[in-house]
Amino acid sequence: MMASLIEETVQETESVAFMNLALEQAKLALDSLEVPVGCVIIQDQKVISSGRNRTTETRNATRHAEMEAIDVLLQQWQKIGVTTEEVALRFSTCILYVTCEPCIMCASALSIIGIKEVYYGCANDKFGGCGSVLSLHTKSSGKLTSDGISKKDFNCTGGIMAAEAINLLRSFYEQGNPNAPKPHRTPMPQI
Amino acid sequence: MMASLIEETVQETESVAFMNLALEQAKLALDSLEVPVGCVIIQDQKVISSGRNRTTETRNATRHAEMEAIDVLLQQWQKIGVTTEEVALRFSTCILYVTCEPCIMCASALSIIGIKEVYYGCANDKFGGCGSVLSLHTKSSGKLTSDGISKKDFNCTGGIMAAEAINLLRSFYEQGNPNAPKPHRTPMPQI
């Protein structure tokens, strides 16, 4: 009982520490006038990749933090000659910490690569693919149970430091999203 | 009536011509031992981007033909300084021809960038995001109707040269998918 409690506390401390690193990435995004979402990928308690939203810089609306972190990692692995089979094996031991619930595209990508587990901060009510709009991480999603696809399910836990993640998003939208359509744009305060 | 018939025939001839180009991309993938799926992006009746599956080469299971074509195009547009607003405007006039129905990840990506229209060859029964498993191109998908997201719907027509697309996939799997788990692998015929 005591051992189990200690284990839970260690897990919680770890989650907070890694989510803090994901939040750091989100802050970097905010500094670059990007929607502030950030993430890190963890293997054996070590950060092996990180990413932040780069949709403005690239003009590519699909360059979400998760896609960035996946691509950076795979480019590294490709350079050192990691085989396709080994890539799948490695991802099955990786944990993603991301400040906001993965969208449908990212949740599907995480399922395709076969990530082990995802921890996220705040929910993504409009586009979330891990429970909010669709549940692409679970077997129960559409026909995804059939034909061995269930092995690509991943564990998913939300609400880790959600307030911090929301505060960053709020800062972004309050200061005026430079990509928002003009009629909805909040003017920058003149000091 | 006659004018409408001529219009339909022209549209059909165009669809076949562009799908043939997508099939050429799929053949390039096959030649490189990749799952043979290819696509082209069309604007004003001209090919402005193309892509093919590169999952084996990159060891990145998310590098589907559509993601490749989107990224290539956006890199070009970024280089010549196309603004984020203009990118959205341009995509709203673009048509994608792809040999196989976009998967859930790609359908979601196409919805995010706001593509105008998609024509695909064969259906993707296991992973299809444009009708087979989920219908991410339509308003009726989950909560995607709310809050202005419906503008990211796109028209989608399947079954264009489906037999040719299926034949390429069949060739790939018959010659033995080099990435398939070993017990299921079909041995290459010894000549």
Tab-separated table of C-alpha atoms in Angstrom, chain B:
chain	number	residue	atom	x	y	z
B	1	MET	CA	-28.695	20.176	-71.822
B	2	MET	CA	-26.063	19.611	-74.503
B	3	ALA	CA	-23.792	22.196	-72.864
B	4	SER	CA	-24.200	20.431	-69.542
B	5	LEU	CA	-23.314	17.084	-71.117
B	6	ILE	CA	-20.196	18.548	-72.724
B	7	GLU	CA	-19.245	20.086	-69.382
B	8	GLU	CA	-19.611	16.713	-67.666
B	9	THR	CA	-17.507	14.980	-70.300
B	10	VAL	CA	-14.781	17.613	-70.018
B	11	GLN	CA	-14.821	17.205	-66.227
B	12	GLU	CA	-14.571	13.422	-66.582
B	13	THR	CA	-11.687	13.662	-69.077
B	14	GLU	CA	-9.906	16.078	-66.742
B	15	SER	CA	-10.415	13.793	-63.753
B	16	VAL	CA	-8.944	10.842	-65.632
B	17	ALA	CA	-5.995	12.901	-66.848
B	18	PHE	CA	-5.149	14.167	-63.358
B	19	MET	CA	-5.716	10.781	-61.731
B	20	ASN	CA	-3.294	9.328	-64.263
B	21	LEU	CA	-0.676	11.740	-62.948
B	22	ALA	CA	-1.464	10.651	-59.386
B	23	LEU	CA	-1.082	7.029	-60.518
B	24	GLU	CA	2.333	7.924	-61.981
B	25	GLN	CA	3.329	9.101	-58.498
B	26	ALA	CA	2.033	5.850	-57.031
B	27	LYS	CA	4.176	3.917	-59.539
B	28	LEU	CA	7.240	5.881	-58.426
B	29	ALA	CA	6.420	4.799	-54.866
B	30	LEU	CA	6.138	1.167	-56.001
B	31	ASP	CA	9.527	1.387	-57.744
B	32	SER	CA	10.986	2.562	-54.412
B	33	LEU	CA	9.375	-0.314	-52.472
B	34	GLU	CA	6.876	2.029	-50.847
B	35	VAL	CA	3.141	1.347	-50.461
B	36	PRO	CA	2.026	2.675	-53.874
B	37	VAL	CA	-0.150	5.697	-53.188
B	38	GLY	CA	0.365	8.944	-55.080
B	39	CYS	CA	-1.311	12.308	-55.507
B	40	VAL	CA	-1.264	15.649	-57.297
B	41	ILE	CA	-2.610	19.047	-56.264
B	42	ILE	CA	-4.304	21.054	-59.008
B	43	GLN	CA	-4.998	24.770	-59.237
B	44	ASP	CA	-6.510	26.396	-62.345
B	45	GLN	CA	-6.197	23.100	-64.235
B	46	LYS	CA	-2.455	22.972	-63.568
B	47	VAL	CA	-0.442	20.615	-61.367
B	48	ILE	CA	1.153	22.718	-58.628
B	49	SER	CA	2.370	19.896	-56.357
B	50	SER	CA	2.705	16.136	-56.213
B	51	GLY	CA	3.559	13.550	-53.616
B	52	ARG	CA	3.949	9.865	-53.017
B	53	ASN	CA	4.156	7.659	-49.996
B	54	ARG	CA	7.628	7.919	-48.406
B	55	THR	CA	7.054	6.011	-45.167
B	56	THR	CA	9.794	3.440	-45.789
B	57	GLU	CA	12.464	5.895	-46.930
B	58	THR	CA	11.836	8.214	-43.982
B	59	ARG	CA	10.926	5.450	-41.453
B	60	ASN	CA	8.129	7.897	-40.700
B	61	ALA	CA	4.735	6.186	-40.897
B	62	THR	CA	2.998	9.565	-41.201
B	63	ARG	CA	4.695	10.570	-44.461
B	64	HIS	CA	1.718	9.736	-46.648
B	65	ALA	CA	1.428	11.077	-50.214
B	66	GLU	CA	-0.961	13.861	-49.210
B	67	MET	CA	1.271	15.142	-46.378
B	68	GLU	CA	4.227	15.142	-48.781
B	69	ALA	CA	2.340	17.124	-51.435
B	70	ILE	CA	1.040	19.632	-48.878
B	71	ASP	CA	4.493	20.156	-47.347
B	72	VAL	CA	6.266	20.513	-50.716
B	73	LEU	CA	3.741	23.135	-51.805
B	74	LEU	CA	3.903	25.069	-48.559
B	75	GLN	CA	7.693	25.117	-48.635
B	76	GLN	CA	7.495	26.653	-52.136
B	77	TRP	CA	4.913	29.194	-51.039
B	78	GLN	CA	6.929	30.054	-47.930
B	79	LYS	CA	10.026	30.691	-50.077
B	80	ILE	CA	8.210	33.209	-52.265
B	81	GLY	CA	6.677	34.921	-49.230
B	82	VAL	CA	3.016	33.929	-49.604
B	83	THR	CA	1.175	35.196	-46.510
B	84	THR	CA	-0.841	32.949	-44.187
B	85	GLU	CA	-4.063	34.593	-45.364
B	86	GLU	CA	-3.148	34.067	-49.021
B	87	VAL	CA	-2.217	30.413	-48.298
B	88	ALA	CA	-5.728	29.776	-46.986
B	89	LEU	CA	-7.215	31.536	-50.011
B	90	ARG	CA	-5.100	29.508	-52.426
B	91	PHE	CA	-5.961	26.170	-50.819
B	92	SER	CA	-9.651	27.024	-51.100
B	93	THR	CA	-9.216	26.839	-54.895
B	94	CYS	CA	-7.085	23.657	-54.938
B	95	ILE	CA	-8.178	20.159	-55.906
B	96	LEU	CA	-6.393	17.006	-54.747
B	97	TYR	CA	-6.308	13.823	-56.811
B	98	VAL	CA	-5.109	10.850	-54.776
B	99	THR	CA	-5.074	7.179	-55.766
B	100	CYS	CA	-6.480	5.938	-52.439
B	101	GLU	CA	-9.009	7.507	-50.050
B	102	PRO	CA	-7.215	9.751	-47.531
B	103	CYS	CA	-6.764	8.158	-44.093
B	104	ILE	CA	-8.133	9.826	-40.952
B	105	MET	CA	-4.916	11.786	-40.371
B	106	CYS	CA	-4.729	13.022	-43.969
B	107	ALA	CA	-8.453	13.802	-44.218
B	108	SER	CA	-8.108	15.870	-41.061
B	109	ALA	CA	-5.005	17.629	-42.455
B	110	LEU	CA	-6.886	18.411	-45.696
B	111	SER	CA	-9.733	19.836	-43.640
B	112	ILE	CA	-7.279	21.928	-41.570
B	113	ILE	CA	-5.640	23.485	-44.644
B	114	GLY	CA	-9.080	24.034	-46.193
B	115	ILE	CA	-8.743	22.223	-49.515
B	116	LYS	CA	-11.600	22.790	-51.959
B	117	GLU	CA	-12.112	19.304	-53.331
B	118	VAL	CA	-10.738	15.766	-53.301
B	119	TYR	CA	-11.005	13.026	-55.922
B	120	TYR	CA	-9.764	9.612	-54.892
B	121	GLY	CA	-9.330	6.229	-56.532
B	122	CYS	CA	-10.000	3.214	-54.344
B	123	ALA	CA	-11.596	3.244	-50.907
B	124	ASN	CA	-9.502	2.787	-47.759
B	125	ASP	CA	-11.690	0.357	-45.826
B	126	LYS	CA	-9.512	0.197	-42.698
B	127	PHE	CA	-8.384	3.783	-42.205
B	128	GLY	CA	-10.398	5.961	-44.607
B	129	GLY	CA	-11.356	9.403	-43.334
B	130	CYS	CA	-13.593	10.394	-46.254
B	131	GLY	CA	-16.460	7.971	-45.825
B	132	SER	CA	-15.061	4.504	-45.144
B	133	VAL	CA	-14.339	4.716	-41.395
B	134	LEU	CA	-15.036	8.372	-40.626
B	135	SER	CA	-16.377	11.235	-42.751
B	136	LEU	CA	-14.100	14.097	-41.809
B	137	HIS	CA	-14.901	15.986	-45.021
B	138	THR	CA	-18.542	16.562	-44.073
B	139	LYS	CA	-20.340	18.709	-41.547
B	140	SER	CA	-22.006	15.684	-40.093
B	141	SER	CA	-18.814	14.474	-38.462
B	142	GLY	CA	-19.083	14.611	-34.680
B	143	LYS	CA	-19.110	18.140	-33.305
B	144	LEU	CA	-17.279	19.529	-36.317
B	145	THR	CA	-20.352	21.454	-37.415
B	146	SER	CA	-20.159	23.988	-34.626
B	147	ASP	CA	-18.385	27.295	-34.534
B	148	GLY	CA	-17.607	27.953	-38.169
B	149	ILE	CA	-15.677	24.720	-38.710
B	150	SER	CA	-18.122	23.729	-41.433
B	151	LYS	CA	-16.293	26.035	-43.842
B	152	LYS	CA	-13.457	23.517	-43.779
B	153	ASP	CA	-15.650	20.828	-45.274
B	154	PHE	CA	-14.531	19.715	-48.701
B	155	ASN	CA	-16.233	17.975	-51.606
B	156	CYS	CA	-15.079	14.418	-52.047
B	157	THR	CA	-15.638	11.955	-54.902
B	158	GLY	CA	-14.273	8.416	-54.871
B	159	GLY	CA	-13.960	5.667	-57.455
B	160	ILE	CA	-11.891	7.509	-60.093
B	161	MET	CA	-9.751	4.811	-61.775
B	162	ALA	CA	-10.096	2.668	-58.656
B	163	ALA	CA	-9.112	-0.541	-60.469
B	164	GLU	CA	-5.730	0.905	-61.475
B	165	ALA	CA	-5.080	2.071	-57.900
B	166	ILE	CA	-6.008	-1.346	-56.496
B	167	ASN	CA	-3.819	-3.133	-59.060
B	168	LEU	CA	-0.792	-1.152	-57.914
B	169	LEU	CA	-1.496	-1.967	-54.258
B	170	ARG	CA	-1.989	-5.627	-55.186
B	171	SER	CA	1.376	-5.669	-57.023
B	172	PHE	CA	3.040	-4.290	-53.907
B	173	TYR	CA	1.562	-6.798	-51.510
B	174	GLU	CA	2.039	-9.711	-53.933
B	175	GLN	CA	5.734	-8.956	-54.329
B	176	GLY	CA	6.060	-8.920	-50.554
B	177	ASN	CA	5.831	-5.844	-48.389
B	178	PRO	CA	9.377	-5.382	-47.039
B	179	ASN	CA	7.956	-3.763	-43.920
B	180	ALA	CA	5.437	-6.444	-43.097
B	181	PRO	CA	6.064	-8.437	-39.912
B	182	LYS	CA	8.165	-11.438	-40.920
B	183	PRO	CA	5.628	-14.250	-40.339
B	184	HIS	CA	3.234	-12.700	-42.854
B	185	ARG	CA	5.824	-11.932	-45.491
B	186	THR	CA	5.295	-13.379	-48.938
B	187	PRO	CA	8.638	-14.631	-50.271
B	188	MET	CA	9.888	-13.095	-53.511
B	189	PRO	CA	9.694	-15.619	-56.346
B	190	GLN	CA	13.128	-16.936	-57.287
B	191	ILE	CA	13.642	-16.712	-61.045
